Amino acid sequence: MNLLLESPTSVPYFTDVGAMLRAMGVAPIEFDWYISDIDTNIFVPGIPASDGWFTGSELASVLSHADLQFVWGVFSAVPPGMRFDVERSPGADGNSRYWQDDGTLAPELDGAVFELICWDSSATILIGITAEQARRFIQAYPEVKPLNMAATDPWRFG
């Protein structure tokens, strides 16, 4: 399931990745993470300058910093211990594929269970989440909508 949260009244800022994962019922330590195309509002030790792999514990440590906002970024969740060489990193900035979803869009990183995308400080996109994760997320943020509804919006840029 693919969802879009872009209501400015629902969250203090976009994107608080820790809050988004909690709303889905996901703990960072449940996965290894490939993190790419990252831009944040503050410098945080532990976030490398280039795309790369994080353990769940490493990501949890990064997310523990107060007021950490991810302006852009792709968080690709992979089963622990299933790391692989990444030929092409997923990207958020300038990636129009999210706005062309026909309901079948899958994570950009082959092998990812799901992806959480931070979109320009204005939205959070979830790709490939389970029905249970979607149910929890919708319960936390009732204004969330299916991504393919945004993709058919004639006013949507991209």
mmCIF file of C-alpha atoms in Angstrom:
data_model
loop_
_atom_site.group_PDB
_atom_site.id
_atom_site.type_symbol
_atom_site.label_atom_id
_atom_site.label_comp_id
_atom_site.label_asym_id
_atom_site.label_seq_id
_atom_site.Cartn_x
_atom_site.Cartn_y
_atom_site.Cartn_z
ATOM 1 C CA MET A 1 0.000 0.000 0.000
ATOM 2 C CA ASN A 2 1.228 3.503 -0.837
ATOM 3 C CA LEU A 3 0.191 6.533 1.206
ATOM 4 C CA LEU A 4 0.731 10.298 1.182
ATOM 5 C CA LEU A 5 0.608 12.592 4.212
ATOM 6 C CA GLU A 6 0.783 16.273 3.363
ATOM 7 C CA SER A 7 -1.574 18.014 5.781
ATOM 8 C CA PRO A 8 0.353 20.780 7.551
ATOM 9 C CA THR A 9 -1.950 20.664 10.589
ATOM 10 C CA SER A 10 -1.327 16.994 11.345
ATOM 11 C CA VAL A 11 2.344 17.209 12.323
ATOM 12 C CA PRO A 12 4.598 19.906 13.802
ATOM 13 C CA TYR A 13 6.911 19.627 10.770
ATOM 14 C CA PHE A 14 7.746 17.398 7.817
ATOM 15 C CA THR A 15 9.353 14.994 8.180
ATOM 16 C CA ASP A 16 9.831 13.621 11.674
ATOM 17 C CA VAL A 17 10.889 10.131 10.576
ATOM 18 C CA GLY A 18 10.749 8.735 14.113
ATOM 19 C CA ALA A 19 7.124 9.843 14.512
ATOM 20 C CA MET A 20 6.198 8.413 11.111
ATOM 21 C CA LEU A 21 7.722 5.017 11.962
ATOM 22 C CA ARG A 22 6.017 4.966 15.378
ATOM 23 C CA ALA A 23 2.676 5.732 13.711
ATOM 24 C CA MET A 24 3.208 2.690 11.459
ATOM 25 C CA GLY A 25 4.064 0.505 14.462
ATOM 26 C CA VAL A 26 7.652 0.091 13.218
ATOM 27 C CA ALA A 27 10.757 0.285 15.403
ATOM 28 C CA PRO A 28 13.950 1.242 13.535
ATOM 29 C CA ILE A 29 15.777 -1.737 15.077
ATOM 30 C CA GLU A 30 13.503 -4.162 13.194
ATOM 31 C CA PHE A 31 15.337 -3.462 9.916
ATOM 32 C CA ASP A 32 18.588 -2.501 8.282
ATOM 33 C CA TRP A 33 18.207 0.765 6.402
ATOM 34 C CA TYR A 34 19.598 2.139 3.188
ATOM 35 C CA ILE A 35 19.375 5.906 3.485
ATOM 36 C CA SER A 36 19.768 8.121 0.449
ATOM 37 C CA ASP A 37 19.257 11.645 -0.870
ATOM 38 C CA ILE A 38 19.302 13.053 2.684
ATOM 39 C CA ASP A 39 18.944 16.744 3.485
ATOM 40 C CA THR A 40 18.252 17.809 7.081
ATOM 41 C CA ASN A 41 17.565 21.040 8.934
ATOM 42 C CA ILE A 42 20.476 20.542 11.378
ATOM 43 C CA PHE A 43 23.814 18.765 11.476
ATOM 44 C CA VAL A 44 23.570 15.453 13.311
ATOM 45 C CA PRO A 45 26.614 13.292 14.001
ATOM 46 C CA GLY A 46 26.083 9.873 12.499
ATOM 47 C CA ILE A 47 24.468 11.005 9.265
ATOM 48 C CA PRO A 48 27.086 10.454 6.570
ATOM 49 C CA ALA A 49 27.595 12.902 3.721
ATOM 50 C CA SER A 50 26.785 10.200 1.171
ATOM 51 C CA ASP A 51 24.149 7.494 0.755
ATOM 52 C CA GLY A 52 24.674 4.299 2.704
ATOM 53 C CA TRP A 53 23.638 1.530 5.067
ATOM 54 C CA PHE A 54 22.562 1.943 8.701
ATOM 55 C CA THR A 55 21.747 -0.690 11.267
ATOM 56 C CA GLY A 56 18.434 -0.247 13.006
ATOM 57 C CA SER A 57 20.284 0.807 16.160
ATOM 58 C CA GLU A 58 22.289 3.420 14.244
ATOM 59 C CA LEU A 59 19.117 4.867 12.755
ATOM 60 C CA ALA A 60 17.386 4.866 16.152
ATOM 61 C CA SER A 61 20.321 6.831 17.570
ATOM 62 C CA VAL A 62 20.134 9.415 14.769
ATOM 63 C CA LEU A 63 16.361 9.751 15.177
ATOM 64 C CA SER A 64 16.740 10.444 18.909
ATOM 65 C CA HIS A 65 18.007 13.983 18.206
ATOM 66 C CA ALA A 66 15.403 16.595 19.125
ATOM 67 C CA ASP A 67 13.922 18.686 16.328
ATOM 68 C CA LEU A 68 15.610 16.693 13.567
ATOM 69 C CA GLN A 69 13.740 17.388 10.356
ATOM 70 C CA PHE A 70 14.414 15.502 7.152
ATOM 71 C CA VAL A 71 13.732 17.904 4.289
ATOM 72 C CA TRP A 72 14.487 15.305 1.605
ATOM 73 C CA GLY A 73 15.355 11.654 1.924
ATOM 74 C CA VAL A 74 14.569 8.051 1.184
ATOM 75 C CA PHE A 75 14.594 5.469 3.984
ATOM 76 C CA SER A 76 14.568 1.964 2.499
ATOM 77 C CA ALA A 77 13.808 -0.787 5.037
ATOM 78 C CA VAL A 78 15.530 -4.128 4.422
ATOM 79 C CA PRO A 79 15.402 -7.292 6.561
ATOM 80 C CA PRO A 80 18.316 -7.325 9.041
ATOM 81 C CA GLY A 81 21.441 -8.908 7.611
ATOM 82 C CA MET A 82 20.236 -8.658 4.005
ATOM 83 C CA ARG A 83 22.507 -5.806 2.886
ATOM 84 C CA PHE A 84 23.730 -5.776 -0.702
ATOM 85 C CA ASP A 85 25.662 -3.566 -3.094
ATOM 86 C CA VAL A 86 23.460 -0.730 -4.309
ATOM 87 C CA GLU A 87 24.011 0.176 -7.940
ATOM 88 C CA ARG A 88 21.650 3.165 -8.003
ATOM 89 C CA SER A 89 20.468 4.904 -4.856
ATOM 90 C CA PRO A 90 16.799 5.848 -4.540
ATOM 91 C CA GLY A 91 16.145 9.566 -4.777
ATOM 92 C CA ALA A 92 13.435 11.918 -3.596
ATOM 93 C CA ASP A 93 14.405 15.347 -4.932
ATOM 94 C CA GLY A 94 13.210 15.602 -8.530
ATOM 95 C CA ASN A 95 11.762 12.083 -8.597
ATOM 96 C CA SER A 96 8.434 12.311 -10.433
ATOM 97 C CA ARG A 97 7.651 8.581 -10.197
ATOM 98 C CA TYR A 98 5.731 9.136 -6.943
ATOM 99 C CA TRP A 99 3.213 11.344 -8.734
ATOM 100 C CA GLN A 100 2.588 8.697 -11.404
ATOM 101 C CA ASP A 101 1.484 5.903 -9.064
ATOM 102 C CA ASP A 102 -1.299 3.750 -10.459
ATOM 103 C CA GLY A 103 -1.469 1.794 -7.205
ATOM 104 C CA THR A 104 1.348 -0.590 -8.125
ATOM 105 C CA LEU A 105 4.393 1.539 -7.288
ATOM 106 C CA ALA A 106 6.995 -0.523 -5.410
ATOM 107 C CA PRO A 107 10.042 0.563 -3.408
ATOM 108 C CA GLU A 108 12.718 2.015 -5.663
ATOM 109 C CA LEU A 109 15.459 -0.011 -3.964
ATOM 110 C CA ASP A 110 15.163 -3.628 -5.092
ATOM 111 C CA GLY A 111 14.967 -5.803 -1.991
ATOM 112 C CA ALA A 112 13.414 -3.129 0.232
ATOM 113 C CA VAL A 113 10.388 -4.151 2.274
ATOM 114 C CA PHE A 114 9.052 -0.583 2.227
ATOM 115 C CA GLU A 115 10.257 2.988 1.798
ATOM 116 C CA LEU A 116 9.565 6.193 3.673
ATOM 117 C CA ILE A 117 10.209 9.285 1.557
ATOM 118 C CA CYS A 118 10.642 12.819 2.882
ATOM 119 C CA TRP A 119 9.438 15.231 0.222
ATOM 120 C CA ASP A 120 10.668 18.848 0.344
ATOM 121 C CA SER A 121 9.528 19.588 3.931
ATOM 122 C CA SER A 122 5.942 19.315 2.743
ATOM 123 C CA ALA A 123 4.983 15.638 2.644
ATOM 124 C CA THR A 124 5.763 12.108 3.729
ATOM 125 C CA ILE A 125 5.301 9.298 1.219
ATOM 126 C CA LEU A 126 5.065 5.635 2.216
ATOM 127 C CA ILE A 127 5.685 3.004 -0.464
ATOM 128 C CA GLY A 128 5.015 -0.718 -0.064
ATOM 129 C CA ILE A 129 3.738 -0.732 3.516
ATOM 130 C CA THR A 130 1.608 -3.595 4.805
ATOM 131 C CA ALA A 131 -2.125 -3.335 5.412
ATOM 132 C CA GLU A 132 -1.486 -3.385 9.176
ATOM 133 C CA GLN A 133 1.106 -0.609 8.947
ATOM 134 C CA ALA A 134 -1.329 1.401 6.817
ATOM 135 C CA ARG A 135 -4.164 0.831 9.296
ATOM 136 C CA ARG A 136 -2.018 2.110 12.164
ATOM 137 C CA PHE A 137 -0.777 5.086 10.154
ATOM 138 C CA ILE A 138 -4.303 6.063 9.081
ATOM 139 C CA GLN A 139 -5.446 5.786 12.692
ATOM 140 C CA ALA A 140 -2.679 8.210 13.721
ATOM 141 C CA TYR A 141 -3.185 10.525 10.727
ATOM 142 C CA PRO A 142 -6.781 10.255 9.427
ATOM 143 C CA GLU A 143 -6.136 12.850 6.703
ATOM 144 C CA VAL A 144 -3.616 10.594 4.930
ATOM 145 C CA LYS A 145 -4.647 9.557 1.436
ATOM 146 C CA PRO A 146 -3.685 6.856 -1.043
ATOM 147 C CA LEU A 147 -0.747 8.043 -3.128
ATOM 148 C CA ASN A 148 -2.512 7.187 -6.384
ATOM 149 C CA MET A 149 -5.196 9.783 -5.511
ATOM 150 C CA ALA A 150 -2.484 12.460 -5.465
ATOM 151 C CA ALA A 151 -1.034 11.055 -8.673
ATOM 152 C CA THR A 152 -4.314 11.673 -10.492
ATOM 153 C CA ASP A 153 -4.617 15.247 -9.173
ATOM 154 C CA PRO A 154 -4.416 17.504 -12.267
ATOM 155 C CA TRP A 155 -2.785 20.246 -10.169
ATOM 156 C CA ARG A 156 0.040 18.013 -8.940
ATOM 157 C CA PHE A 157 3.395 19.066 -10.325
ATOM 158 C CA GLY A 158 6.099 16.590 -11.300
#
